[in-house]
Coordinates of C-alpha atoms in Angstrom, one line a residue:
X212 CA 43.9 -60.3 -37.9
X213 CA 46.3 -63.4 -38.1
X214 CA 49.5 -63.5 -36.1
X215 CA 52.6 -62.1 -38.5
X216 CA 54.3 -65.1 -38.8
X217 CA 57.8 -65.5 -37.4
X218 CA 61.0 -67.3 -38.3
X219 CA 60.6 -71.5 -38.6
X220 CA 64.1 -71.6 -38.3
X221 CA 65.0 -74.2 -34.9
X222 CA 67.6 -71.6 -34.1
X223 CA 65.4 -67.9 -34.6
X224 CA 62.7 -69.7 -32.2
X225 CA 65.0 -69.9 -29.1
X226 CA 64.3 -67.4 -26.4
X227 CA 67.0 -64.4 -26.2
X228 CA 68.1 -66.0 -22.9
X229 CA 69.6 -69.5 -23.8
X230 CA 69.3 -70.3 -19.5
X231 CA 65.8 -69.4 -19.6
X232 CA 63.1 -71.5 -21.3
X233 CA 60.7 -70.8 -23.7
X234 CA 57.1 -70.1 -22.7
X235 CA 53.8 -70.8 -23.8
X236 CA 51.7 -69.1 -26.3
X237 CA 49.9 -65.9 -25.3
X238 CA 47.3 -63.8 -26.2
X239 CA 48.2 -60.1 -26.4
X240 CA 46.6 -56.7 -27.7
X241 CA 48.2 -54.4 -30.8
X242 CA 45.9 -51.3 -31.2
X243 CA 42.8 -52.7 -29.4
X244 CA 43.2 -56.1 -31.8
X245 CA 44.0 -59.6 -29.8
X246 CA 46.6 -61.6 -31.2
X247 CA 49.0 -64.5 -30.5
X248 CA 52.6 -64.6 -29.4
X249 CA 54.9 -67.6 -29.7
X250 CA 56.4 -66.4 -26.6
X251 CA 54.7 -65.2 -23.4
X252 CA 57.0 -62.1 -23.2
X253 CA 56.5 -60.5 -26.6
X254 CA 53.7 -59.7 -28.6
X255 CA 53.3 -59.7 -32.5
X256 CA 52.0 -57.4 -34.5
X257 CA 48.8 -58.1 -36.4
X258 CA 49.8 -59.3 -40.4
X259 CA 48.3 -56.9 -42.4
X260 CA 47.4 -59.8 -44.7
X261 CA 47.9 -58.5 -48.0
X262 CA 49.5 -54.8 -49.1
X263 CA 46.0 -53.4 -49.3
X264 CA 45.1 -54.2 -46.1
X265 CA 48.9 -53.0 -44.7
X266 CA 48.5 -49.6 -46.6
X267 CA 44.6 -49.2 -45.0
X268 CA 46.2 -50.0 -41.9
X269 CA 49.2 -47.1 -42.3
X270 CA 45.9 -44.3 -42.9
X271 CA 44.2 -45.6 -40.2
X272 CA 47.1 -45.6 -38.0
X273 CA 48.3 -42.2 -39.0
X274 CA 45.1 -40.4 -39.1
X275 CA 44.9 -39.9 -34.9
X276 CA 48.7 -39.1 -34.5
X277 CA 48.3 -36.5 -37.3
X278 CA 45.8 -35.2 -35.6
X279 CA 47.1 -35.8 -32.0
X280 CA 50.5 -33.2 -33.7
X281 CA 48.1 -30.9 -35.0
X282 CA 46.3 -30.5 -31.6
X283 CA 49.7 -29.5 -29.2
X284 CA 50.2 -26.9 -32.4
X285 CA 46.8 -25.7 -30.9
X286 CA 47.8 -25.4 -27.7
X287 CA 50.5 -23.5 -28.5
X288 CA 48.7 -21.1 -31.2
X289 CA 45.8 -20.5 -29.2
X290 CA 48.0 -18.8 -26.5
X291 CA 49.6 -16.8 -28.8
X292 CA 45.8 -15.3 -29.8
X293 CA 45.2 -15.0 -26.3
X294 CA 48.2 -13.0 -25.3
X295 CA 47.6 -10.9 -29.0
X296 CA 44.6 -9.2 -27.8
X297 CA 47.3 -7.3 -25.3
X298 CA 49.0 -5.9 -28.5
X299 CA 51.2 -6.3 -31.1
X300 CA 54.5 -6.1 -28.5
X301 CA 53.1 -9.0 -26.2
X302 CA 51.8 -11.1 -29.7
X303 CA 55.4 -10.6 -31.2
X304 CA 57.5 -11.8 -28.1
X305 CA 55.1 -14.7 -27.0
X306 CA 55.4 -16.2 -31.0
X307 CA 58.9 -15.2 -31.1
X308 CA 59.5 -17.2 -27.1
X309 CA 57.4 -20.6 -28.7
X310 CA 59.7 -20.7 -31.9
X311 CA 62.8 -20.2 -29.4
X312 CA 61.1 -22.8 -27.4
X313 CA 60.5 -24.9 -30.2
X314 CA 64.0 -25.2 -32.0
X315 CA 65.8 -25.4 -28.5
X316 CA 63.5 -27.3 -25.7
X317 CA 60.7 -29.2 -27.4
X318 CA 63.1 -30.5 -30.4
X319 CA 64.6 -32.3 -26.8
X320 CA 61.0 -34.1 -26.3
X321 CA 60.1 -34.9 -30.4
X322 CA 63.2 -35.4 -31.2
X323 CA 64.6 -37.5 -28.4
X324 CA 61.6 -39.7 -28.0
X325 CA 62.1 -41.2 -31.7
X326 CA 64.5 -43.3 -29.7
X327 CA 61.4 -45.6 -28.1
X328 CA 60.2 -45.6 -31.7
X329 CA 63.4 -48.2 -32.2
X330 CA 64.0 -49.7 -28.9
X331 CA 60.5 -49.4 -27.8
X332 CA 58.5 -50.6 -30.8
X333 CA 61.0 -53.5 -31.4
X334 CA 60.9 -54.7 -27.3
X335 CA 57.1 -54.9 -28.0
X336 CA 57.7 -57.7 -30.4
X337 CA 60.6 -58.6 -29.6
X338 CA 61.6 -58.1 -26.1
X339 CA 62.2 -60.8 -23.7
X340 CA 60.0 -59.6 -21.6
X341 CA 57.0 -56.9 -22.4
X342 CA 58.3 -55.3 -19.3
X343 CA 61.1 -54.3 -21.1
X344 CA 59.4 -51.6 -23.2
X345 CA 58.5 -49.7 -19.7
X346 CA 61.9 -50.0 -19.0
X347 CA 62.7 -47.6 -22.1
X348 CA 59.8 -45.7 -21.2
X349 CA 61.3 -44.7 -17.6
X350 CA 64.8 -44.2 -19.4
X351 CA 64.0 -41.9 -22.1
X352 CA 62.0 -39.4 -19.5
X353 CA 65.0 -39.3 -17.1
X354 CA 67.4 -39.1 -19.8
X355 CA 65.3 -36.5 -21.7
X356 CA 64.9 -34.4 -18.4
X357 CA 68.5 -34.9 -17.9
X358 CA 69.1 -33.4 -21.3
X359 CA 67.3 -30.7 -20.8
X360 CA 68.9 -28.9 -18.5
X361 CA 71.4 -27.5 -20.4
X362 CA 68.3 -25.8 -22.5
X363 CA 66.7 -24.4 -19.0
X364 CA 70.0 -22.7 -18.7
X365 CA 69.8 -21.1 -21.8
X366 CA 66.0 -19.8 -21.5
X367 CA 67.2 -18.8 -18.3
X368 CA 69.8 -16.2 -19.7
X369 CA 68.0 -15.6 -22.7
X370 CA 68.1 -11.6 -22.9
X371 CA 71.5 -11.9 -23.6
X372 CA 71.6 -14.4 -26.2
X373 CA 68.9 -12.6 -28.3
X374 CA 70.8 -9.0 -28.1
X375 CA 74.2 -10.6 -29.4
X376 CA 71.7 -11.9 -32.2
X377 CA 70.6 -8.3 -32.9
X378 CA 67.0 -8.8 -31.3
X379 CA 65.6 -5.7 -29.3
X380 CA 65.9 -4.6 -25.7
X381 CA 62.4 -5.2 -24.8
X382 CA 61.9 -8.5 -26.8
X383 CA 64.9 -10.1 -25.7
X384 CA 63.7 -8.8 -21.9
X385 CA 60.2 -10.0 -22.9
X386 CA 61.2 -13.6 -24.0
X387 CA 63.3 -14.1 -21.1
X388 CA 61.0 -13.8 -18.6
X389 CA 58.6 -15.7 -20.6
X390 CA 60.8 -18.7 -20.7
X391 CA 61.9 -18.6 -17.2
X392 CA 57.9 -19.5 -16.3
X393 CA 57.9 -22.1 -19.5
X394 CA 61.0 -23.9 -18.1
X395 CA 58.0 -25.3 -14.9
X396 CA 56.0 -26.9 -17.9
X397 CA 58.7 -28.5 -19.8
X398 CA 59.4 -31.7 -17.9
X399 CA 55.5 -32.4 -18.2
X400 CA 55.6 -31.7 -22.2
X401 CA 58.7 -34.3 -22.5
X402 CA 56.8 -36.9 -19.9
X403 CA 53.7 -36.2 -22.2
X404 CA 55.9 -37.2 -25.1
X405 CA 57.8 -40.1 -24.1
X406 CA 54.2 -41.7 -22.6
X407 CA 52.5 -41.2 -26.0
X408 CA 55.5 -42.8 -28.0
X409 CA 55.1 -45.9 -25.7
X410 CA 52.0 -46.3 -26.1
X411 CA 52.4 -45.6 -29.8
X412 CA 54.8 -48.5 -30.0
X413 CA 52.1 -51.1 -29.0
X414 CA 49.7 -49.8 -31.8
X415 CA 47.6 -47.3 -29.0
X416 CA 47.5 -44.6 -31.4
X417 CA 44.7 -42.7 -30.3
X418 CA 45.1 -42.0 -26.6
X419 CA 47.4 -39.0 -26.8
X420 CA 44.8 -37.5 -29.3
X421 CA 41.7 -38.0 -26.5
X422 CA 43.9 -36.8 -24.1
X423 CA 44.5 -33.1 -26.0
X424 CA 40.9 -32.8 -27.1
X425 CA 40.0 -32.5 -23.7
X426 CA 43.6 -30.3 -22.5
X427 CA 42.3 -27.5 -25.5
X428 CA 39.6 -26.0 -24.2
X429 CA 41.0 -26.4 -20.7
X430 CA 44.3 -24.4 -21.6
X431 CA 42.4 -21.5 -23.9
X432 CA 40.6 -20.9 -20.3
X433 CA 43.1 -20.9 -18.3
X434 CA 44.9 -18.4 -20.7
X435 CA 42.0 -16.0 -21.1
X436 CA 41.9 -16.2 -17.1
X437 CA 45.6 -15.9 -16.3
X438 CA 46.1 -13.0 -19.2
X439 CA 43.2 -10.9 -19.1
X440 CA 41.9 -11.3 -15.9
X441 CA 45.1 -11.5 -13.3
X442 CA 48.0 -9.2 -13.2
X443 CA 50.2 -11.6 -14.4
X444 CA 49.0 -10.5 -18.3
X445 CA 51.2 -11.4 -20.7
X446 CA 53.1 -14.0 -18.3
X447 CA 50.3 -15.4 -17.6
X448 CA 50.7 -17.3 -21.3
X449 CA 54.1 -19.2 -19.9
X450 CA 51.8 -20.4 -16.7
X451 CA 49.0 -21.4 -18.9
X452 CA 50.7 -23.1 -20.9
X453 CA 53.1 -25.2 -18.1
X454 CA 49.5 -26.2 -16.5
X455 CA 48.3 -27.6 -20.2
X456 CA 51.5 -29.5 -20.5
X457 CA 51.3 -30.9 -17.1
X458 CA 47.4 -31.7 -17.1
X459 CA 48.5 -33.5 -20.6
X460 CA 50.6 -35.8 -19.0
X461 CA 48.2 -36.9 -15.7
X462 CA 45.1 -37.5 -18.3
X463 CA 47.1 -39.7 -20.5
X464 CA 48.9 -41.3 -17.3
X465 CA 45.0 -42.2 -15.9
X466 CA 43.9 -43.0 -19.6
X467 CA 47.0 -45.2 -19.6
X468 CA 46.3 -47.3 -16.5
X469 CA 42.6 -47.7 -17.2
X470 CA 43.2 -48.6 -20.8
X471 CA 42.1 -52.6 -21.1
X472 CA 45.0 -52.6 -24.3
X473 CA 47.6 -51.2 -22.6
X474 CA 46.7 -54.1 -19.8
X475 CA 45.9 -56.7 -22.2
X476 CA 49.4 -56.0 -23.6
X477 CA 51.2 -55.9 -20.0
X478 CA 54.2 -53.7 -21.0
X479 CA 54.1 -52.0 -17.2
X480 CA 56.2 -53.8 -14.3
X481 CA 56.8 -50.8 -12.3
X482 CA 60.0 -48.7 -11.1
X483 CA 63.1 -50.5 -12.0
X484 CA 65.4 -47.7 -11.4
X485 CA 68.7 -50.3 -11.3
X486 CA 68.1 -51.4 -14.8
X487 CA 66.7 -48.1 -15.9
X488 CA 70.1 -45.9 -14.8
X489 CA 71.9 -49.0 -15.9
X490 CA 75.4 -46.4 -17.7
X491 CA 75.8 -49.2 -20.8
X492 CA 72.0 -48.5 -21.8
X493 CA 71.7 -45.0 -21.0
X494 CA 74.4 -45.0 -23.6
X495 CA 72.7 -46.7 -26.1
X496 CA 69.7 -44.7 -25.5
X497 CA 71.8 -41.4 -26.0
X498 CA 73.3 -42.9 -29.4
X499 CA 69.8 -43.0 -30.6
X500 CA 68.1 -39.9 -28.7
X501 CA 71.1 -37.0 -29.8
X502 CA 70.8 -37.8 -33.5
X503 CA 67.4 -38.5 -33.5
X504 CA 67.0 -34.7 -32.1
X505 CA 69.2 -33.4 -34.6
X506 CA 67.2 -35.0 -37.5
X507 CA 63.7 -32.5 -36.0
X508 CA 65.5 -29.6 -34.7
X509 CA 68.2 -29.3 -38.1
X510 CA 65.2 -29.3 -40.2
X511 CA 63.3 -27.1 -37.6
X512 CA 65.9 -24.6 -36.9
X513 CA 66.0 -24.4 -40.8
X514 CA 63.1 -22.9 -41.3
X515 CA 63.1 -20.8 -38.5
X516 CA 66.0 -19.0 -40.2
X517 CA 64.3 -18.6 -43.1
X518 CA 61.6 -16.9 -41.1
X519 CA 64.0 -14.4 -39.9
X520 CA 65.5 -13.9 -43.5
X521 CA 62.2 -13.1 -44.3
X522 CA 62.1 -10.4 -42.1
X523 CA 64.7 -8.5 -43.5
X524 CA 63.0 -8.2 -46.9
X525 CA 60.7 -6.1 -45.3
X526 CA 57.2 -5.9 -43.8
X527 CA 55.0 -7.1 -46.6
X528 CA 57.7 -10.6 -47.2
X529 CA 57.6 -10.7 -43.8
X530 CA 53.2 -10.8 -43.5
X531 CA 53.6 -13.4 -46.6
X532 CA 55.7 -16.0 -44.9
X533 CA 54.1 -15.7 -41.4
X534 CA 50.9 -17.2 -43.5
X535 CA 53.0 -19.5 -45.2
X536 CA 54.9 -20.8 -42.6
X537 CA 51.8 -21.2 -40.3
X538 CA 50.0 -23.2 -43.1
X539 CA 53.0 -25.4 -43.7
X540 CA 53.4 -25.9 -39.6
X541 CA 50.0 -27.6 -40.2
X542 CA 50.7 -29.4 -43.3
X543 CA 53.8 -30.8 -41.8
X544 CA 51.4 -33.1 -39.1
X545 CA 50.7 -34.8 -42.2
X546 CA 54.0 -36.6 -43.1
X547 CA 55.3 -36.9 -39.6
X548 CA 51.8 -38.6 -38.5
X549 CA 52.5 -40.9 -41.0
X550 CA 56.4 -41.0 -40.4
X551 CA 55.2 -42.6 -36.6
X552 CA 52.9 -44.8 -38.1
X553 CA 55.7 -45.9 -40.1
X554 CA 58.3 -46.3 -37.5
X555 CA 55.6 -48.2 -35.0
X556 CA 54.9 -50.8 -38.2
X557 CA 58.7 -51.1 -39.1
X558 CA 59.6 -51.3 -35.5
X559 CA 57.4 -53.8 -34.5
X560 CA 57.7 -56.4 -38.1
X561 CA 61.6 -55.9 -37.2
X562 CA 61.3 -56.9 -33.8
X563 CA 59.0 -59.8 -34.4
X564 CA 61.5 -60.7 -37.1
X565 CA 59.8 -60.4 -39.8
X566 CA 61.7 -59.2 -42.8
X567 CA 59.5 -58.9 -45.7
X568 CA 56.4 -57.1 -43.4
X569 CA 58.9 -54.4 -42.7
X570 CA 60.0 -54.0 -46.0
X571 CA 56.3 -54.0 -47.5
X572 CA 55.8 -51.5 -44.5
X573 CA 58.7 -48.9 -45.6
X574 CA 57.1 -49.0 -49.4
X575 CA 53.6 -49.0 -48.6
X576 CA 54.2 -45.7 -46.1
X577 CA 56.2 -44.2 -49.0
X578 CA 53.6 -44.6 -51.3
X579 CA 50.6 -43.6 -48.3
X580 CA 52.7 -40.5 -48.6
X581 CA 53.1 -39.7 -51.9
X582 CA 49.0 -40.5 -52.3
X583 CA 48.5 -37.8 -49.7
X584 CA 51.3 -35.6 -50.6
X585 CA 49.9 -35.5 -54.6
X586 CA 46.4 -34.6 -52.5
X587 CA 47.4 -31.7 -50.8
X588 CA 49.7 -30.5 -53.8
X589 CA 47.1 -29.9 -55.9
X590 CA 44.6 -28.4 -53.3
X591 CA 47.6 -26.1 -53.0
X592 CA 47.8 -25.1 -56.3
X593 CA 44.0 -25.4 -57.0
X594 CA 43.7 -22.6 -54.3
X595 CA 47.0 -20.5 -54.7
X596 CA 45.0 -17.4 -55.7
X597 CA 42.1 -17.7 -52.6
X598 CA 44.5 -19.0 -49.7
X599 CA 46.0 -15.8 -48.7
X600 CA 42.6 -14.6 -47.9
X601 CA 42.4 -17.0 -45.0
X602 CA 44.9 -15.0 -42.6
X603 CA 44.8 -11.7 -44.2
X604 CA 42.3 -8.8 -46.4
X605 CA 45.7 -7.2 -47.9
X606 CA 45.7 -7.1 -51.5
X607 CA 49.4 -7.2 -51.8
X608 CA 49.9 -9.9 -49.1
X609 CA 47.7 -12.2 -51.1
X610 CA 49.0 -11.5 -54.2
X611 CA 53.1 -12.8 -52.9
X612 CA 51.6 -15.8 -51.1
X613 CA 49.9 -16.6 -54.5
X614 CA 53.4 -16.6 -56.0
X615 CA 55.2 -18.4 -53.6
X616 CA 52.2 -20.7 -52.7
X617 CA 53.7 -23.1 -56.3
X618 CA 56.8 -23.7 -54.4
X619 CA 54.9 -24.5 -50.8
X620 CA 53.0 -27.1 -53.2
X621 CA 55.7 -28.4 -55.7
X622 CA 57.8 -29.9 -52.0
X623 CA 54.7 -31.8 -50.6
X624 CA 55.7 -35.4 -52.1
X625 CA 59.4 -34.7 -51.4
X626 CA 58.0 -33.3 -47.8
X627 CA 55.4 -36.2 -47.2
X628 CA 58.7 -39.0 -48.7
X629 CA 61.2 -36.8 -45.9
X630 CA 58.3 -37.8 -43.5
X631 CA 57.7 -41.5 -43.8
X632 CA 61.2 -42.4 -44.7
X633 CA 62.6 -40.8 -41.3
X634 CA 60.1 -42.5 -39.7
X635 CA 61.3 -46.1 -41.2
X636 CA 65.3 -45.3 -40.7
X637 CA 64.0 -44.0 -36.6
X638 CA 62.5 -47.4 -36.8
X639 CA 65.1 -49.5 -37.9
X640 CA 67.6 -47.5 -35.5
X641 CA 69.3 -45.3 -38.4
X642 CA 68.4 -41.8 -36.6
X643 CA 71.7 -40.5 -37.7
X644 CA 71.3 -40.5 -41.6
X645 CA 68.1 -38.8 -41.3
X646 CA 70.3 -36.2 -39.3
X647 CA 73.5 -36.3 -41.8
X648 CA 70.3 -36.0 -44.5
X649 CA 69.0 -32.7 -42.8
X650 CA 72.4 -31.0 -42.2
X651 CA 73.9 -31.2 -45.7
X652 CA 70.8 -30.6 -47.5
X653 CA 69.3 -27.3 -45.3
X654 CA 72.9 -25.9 -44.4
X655 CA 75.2 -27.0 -46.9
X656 CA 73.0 -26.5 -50.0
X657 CA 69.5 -25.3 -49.0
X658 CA 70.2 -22.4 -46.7
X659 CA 73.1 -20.6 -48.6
X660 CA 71.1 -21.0 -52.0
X661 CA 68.1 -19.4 -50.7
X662 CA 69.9 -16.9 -49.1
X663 CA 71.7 -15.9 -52.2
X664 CA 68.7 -15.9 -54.3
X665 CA 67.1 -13.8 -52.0
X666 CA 69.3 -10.9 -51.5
X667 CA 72.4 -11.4 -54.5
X668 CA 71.9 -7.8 -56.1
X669 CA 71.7 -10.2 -59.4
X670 CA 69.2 -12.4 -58.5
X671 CA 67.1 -10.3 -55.7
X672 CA 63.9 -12.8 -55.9
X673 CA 63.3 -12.1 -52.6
X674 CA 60.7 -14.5 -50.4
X675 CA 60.5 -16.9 -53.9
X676 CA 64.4 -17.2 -53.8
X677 CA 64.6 -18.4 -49.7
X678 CA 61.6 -21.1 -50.5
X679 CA 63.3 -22.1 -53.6
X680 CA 66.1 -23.3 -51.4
X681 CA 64.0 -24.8 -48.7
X682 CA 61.8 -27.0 -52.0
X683 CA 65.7 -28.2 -53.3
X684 CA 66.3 -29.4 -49.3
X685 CA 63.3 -31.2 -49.1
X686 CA 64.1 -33.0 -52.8
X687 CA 67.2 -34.0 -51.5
X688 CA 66.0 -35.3 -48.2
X689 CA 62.9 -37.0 -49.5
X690 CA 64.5 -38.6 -52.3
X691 CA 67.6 -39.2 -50.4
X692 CA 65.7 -41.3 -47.4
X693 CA 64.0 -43.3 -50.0
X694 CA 66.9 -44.3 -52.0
X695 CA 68.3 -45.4 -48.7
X696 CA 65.2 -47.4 -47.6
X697 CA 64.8 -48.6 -50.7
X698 CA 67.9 -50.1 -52.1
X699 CA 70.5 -49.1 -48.9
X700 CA 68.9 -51.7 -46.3
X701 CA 70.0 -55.1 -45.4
X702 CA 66.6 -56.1 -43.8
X703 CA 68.2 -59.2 -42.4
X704 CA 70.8 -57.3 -40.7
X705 CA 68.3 -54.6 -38.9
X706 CA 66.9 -57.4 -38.1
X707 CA 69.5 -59.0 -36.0
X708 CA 70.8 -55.6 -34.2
X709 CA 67.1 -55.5 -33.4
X710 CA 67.7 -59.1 -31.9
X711 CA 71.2 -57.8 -30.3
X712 CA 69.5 -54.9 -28.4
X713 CA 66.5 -57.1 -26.5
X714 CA 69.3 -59.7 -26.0
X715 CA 71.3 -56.9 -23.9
X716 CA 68.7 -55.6 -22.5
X717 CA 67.6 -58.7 -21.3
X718 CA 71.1 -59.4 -20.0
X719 CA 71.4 -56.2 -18.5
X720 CA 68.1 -56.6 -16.1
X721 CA 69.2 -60.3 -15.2
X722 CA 72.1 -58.8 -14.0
X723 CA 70.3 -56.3 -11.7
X724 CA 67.9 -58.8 -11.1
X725 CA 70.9 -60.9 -9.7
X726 CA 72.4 -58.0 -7.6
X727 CA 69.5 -57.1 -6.2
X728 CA 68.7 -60.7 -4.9
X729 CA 71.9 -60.7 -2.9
X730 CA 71.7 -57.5 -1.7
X731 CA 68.5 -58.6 -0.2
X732 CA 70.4 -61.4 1.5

């Protein structure tokens, strides 16, 4: 593929650093493909040459990361069948622990890593130095431990929080202790993340989902072992699962440093704890990081509380949306694959500064997401009648996930828009709308419709009433993004704050560069 072409301008062409000079053209490596750099420090991502060849490069991009998503769901659900075969008390507090886990601990690692989707995939291209996108790498892991704590703390005193909730002696007791082991296995599941993001942001797409093919099978053994044949049984799940999570991370650290790409591309310049812990940075890293995890956990948390409405409409609601919920869970790896494809390919056009890639980019991830969205809508509603049968032989079951199954289908353009839209605003650095997005639409309107339709003595519509109000968030949020990308962007401008963060990050490791120099004398 050709070189995206960058600004001709005298003044775009100077390096970041006016002291420092501007070096010779490089070769460098995007997603296994070689390339040229007008500067030695920065790479460029390949032009797609033509919308049809940008939108085959969106599938193709978003084909391993959706199934890289879908994969860590595995991890997770196959414990939950391994601990089920204890009975029904163990399956109920090991699903109910992974959702609490979920909403409150991983929403830290998916949600704060869409920070390196900005700073990360515009350093790549744009960076003064390549280095510099290792530098957020090392950031977003010690910041992303750091804000984790406070979660430990929580799954620490868990019992407590779940009685004042009305949950039950034994599966508040239950979840506790199950935490308290899951906390060991949560620093590896955020290291996991942040690594797969950076290598997302130089085009490596397919690494992390390598890494998990091989981590499956390896954490359903350990599982079956730990459960059923120590007497640790059902918190044996937590311990299997912390190993997974950690063996995660070391493959994909030795498929990183053996990758030729990743050393083609030479992001890694080592520990550079001075610049990393640098307080002006870590700032700017939060500012992106804390709204990026309130854009996945508000949407998230949303659903989770429909789940638990659910439950109050009885047992038979209840079976329905435990199949529907676990069939959208899968669904959703769809439109957030494509949402990281999307933020990679934005990222990268913005940092290179190239405004009319990253616009064609935006619209052409839209559209790969409507194409896919229309896809799966009608294979919803082509198989409405059958799909119950997957999870469950209950007439009745069936026959409520056939009714509601219309609404599941009628969101997945709105859903799939929702996905590739947040993924453009995480990469043009505009994590907080998709926040202020999720927030109104789930808790102002969504929630307190559904709720009503559900239960209001006049309406009583039961599970159809609480997805009704989930389909009207997912409009607004869908439809909302897209208005924003669409006519609510000043390219030029993301541009240039794109140009303004590699400038101060550039300034910011001279300046360490400079103390440490004298120190050493």
């Amino acid at each position: 593929m050709s070189t995206t072409h960058l600004p001709t301008s005298q003044d775009e062409r100077q390096p970041l650093l006016e002291s420092e000079p501007a070096t010779p053209t490089t070769a460098v490596s995007y997603g296994g493909t070689t390339t040229t750099s007008e500067s030695a420090t920065a790479a460029s991502p390949p032009d797609a040459g033509g919308p049809g060849r940008l939108f085959v490069s969106l599938l193709v991009d978003s084909v391993p990361v959706i199934l890289s998503y879908a994969l860590q769901n595995s991890i997770q659900t196959s414990a939950i069948l391994v601990v089920g075969r204890l009975g029904p008390d163990e399956l109920s507090a090991a699903a109910f622990s992974l959702m609490f886990a979920m909403v409150t601990g991983w929403c830290v690692a998916l949600g704060g890593t869409t920070a390196l989707d900005t700073l990360g995939s515009q350093a790549f291209t744009g960076g003064e130095r390549r280095t510099d996108v290792a530098i957020h790498l090392q950031r977003c892991i010690i910041l992303l431990w750091a804000l984790f704590v406070p979660v430990a703390i929580v799954w620490v005193y868990a019992r407590p929080v779940l009685l004042a909730f009305g949950q039950t002696e034994r599966l508040s007791r239950d979840v506790q202790a199950f935490l308290r082991i899951l906390i060991a296995g949560a620093p590896g599941y955020i290291a996991f993340e942040s690594l797969k993001k950076y290598l997302q942001c130089q085009g490596i797409m397919r690494a992390s989902t390598m890494v998990l093919i091989a981590v499956l099978p390896i954490n359903i053994l350990v599982n079956i072992l730990l459960v059923h044949n120590t007497s640790l049984g059902f918190l044996g799940s937590p311990l299997a699962l912390s190993i997974s999570y950690w063996l995660a991370f070391i493959f994909l650290v030795l498929f990183t440093a053996f990758s030729p790409t990743h050393r083609k591309n030479g992001t890694w310049g080592g520990l550079d704890l001075a610049t990393v812990l640098d307080v002006r940075s870590c700032i700017d890293f939060l500012k992106l990081a804390i709204p990026g995890i309130l854009m996945v956990g508000t949407e998230w948390a949303a659903f989770e509380i429909v789940a638990l409405a659910a439950g109050r409409l009885g047992a038979l609601p209840l079976a329905a949306q435990s199949i529907i919920m676990t069939a959208d869970q899968i669904l959703n790896t769809i439109p957030f694959g494509i949402g990281v494809a999307a933020s990679t390919r934005v990222g990268n056009y913005i940092g290179s500064r190239s405004a009319p890639l990253a616009k064609r980019a935006s619209h052409l991830s839209a559209l790969l997401s409507v194409v896919v969205g229309g896809i799966v809508m009608i294979t919803l509603i082509a198989t409405k009648d059958l799909f119950g049968y997957l999870f469950s032989d209950d007439a009745d079951v069936v026959r409520l996930v056939s009714k509601v199954m219309p609404l599941v289908a009628s969101f997945q353009i709105a859903d799939g828009l929702a996905g590739s839209c947040g993924g453009v605003l995480r990469g043009q650095g505009r994590q907080h709308l998709g926040a202020l997005f999720n927030l109104v639409a789930y808790y102002v309107l969504a929630l307190p419709m559904g709720i009503t339709l559900a239960f209001h003595p006049r309406t009583h519509m039961g599970l159809q009433g609480l997805w009704i109000g989930q389909v009207v968030a997912l409009f607004i949020v869908g439809f909302g993004e897209y208005a924003v990308v669409w006519l609510g962007t000043d390219w030029e401008k993301e541009i240039q704050k794109g140009v303004e963060r590699n400038r101060e990050q550039a300034k910011i490791r001279s300046m360490h560069q400079v103390e440490d120099q004298d120190n050493s004398c």
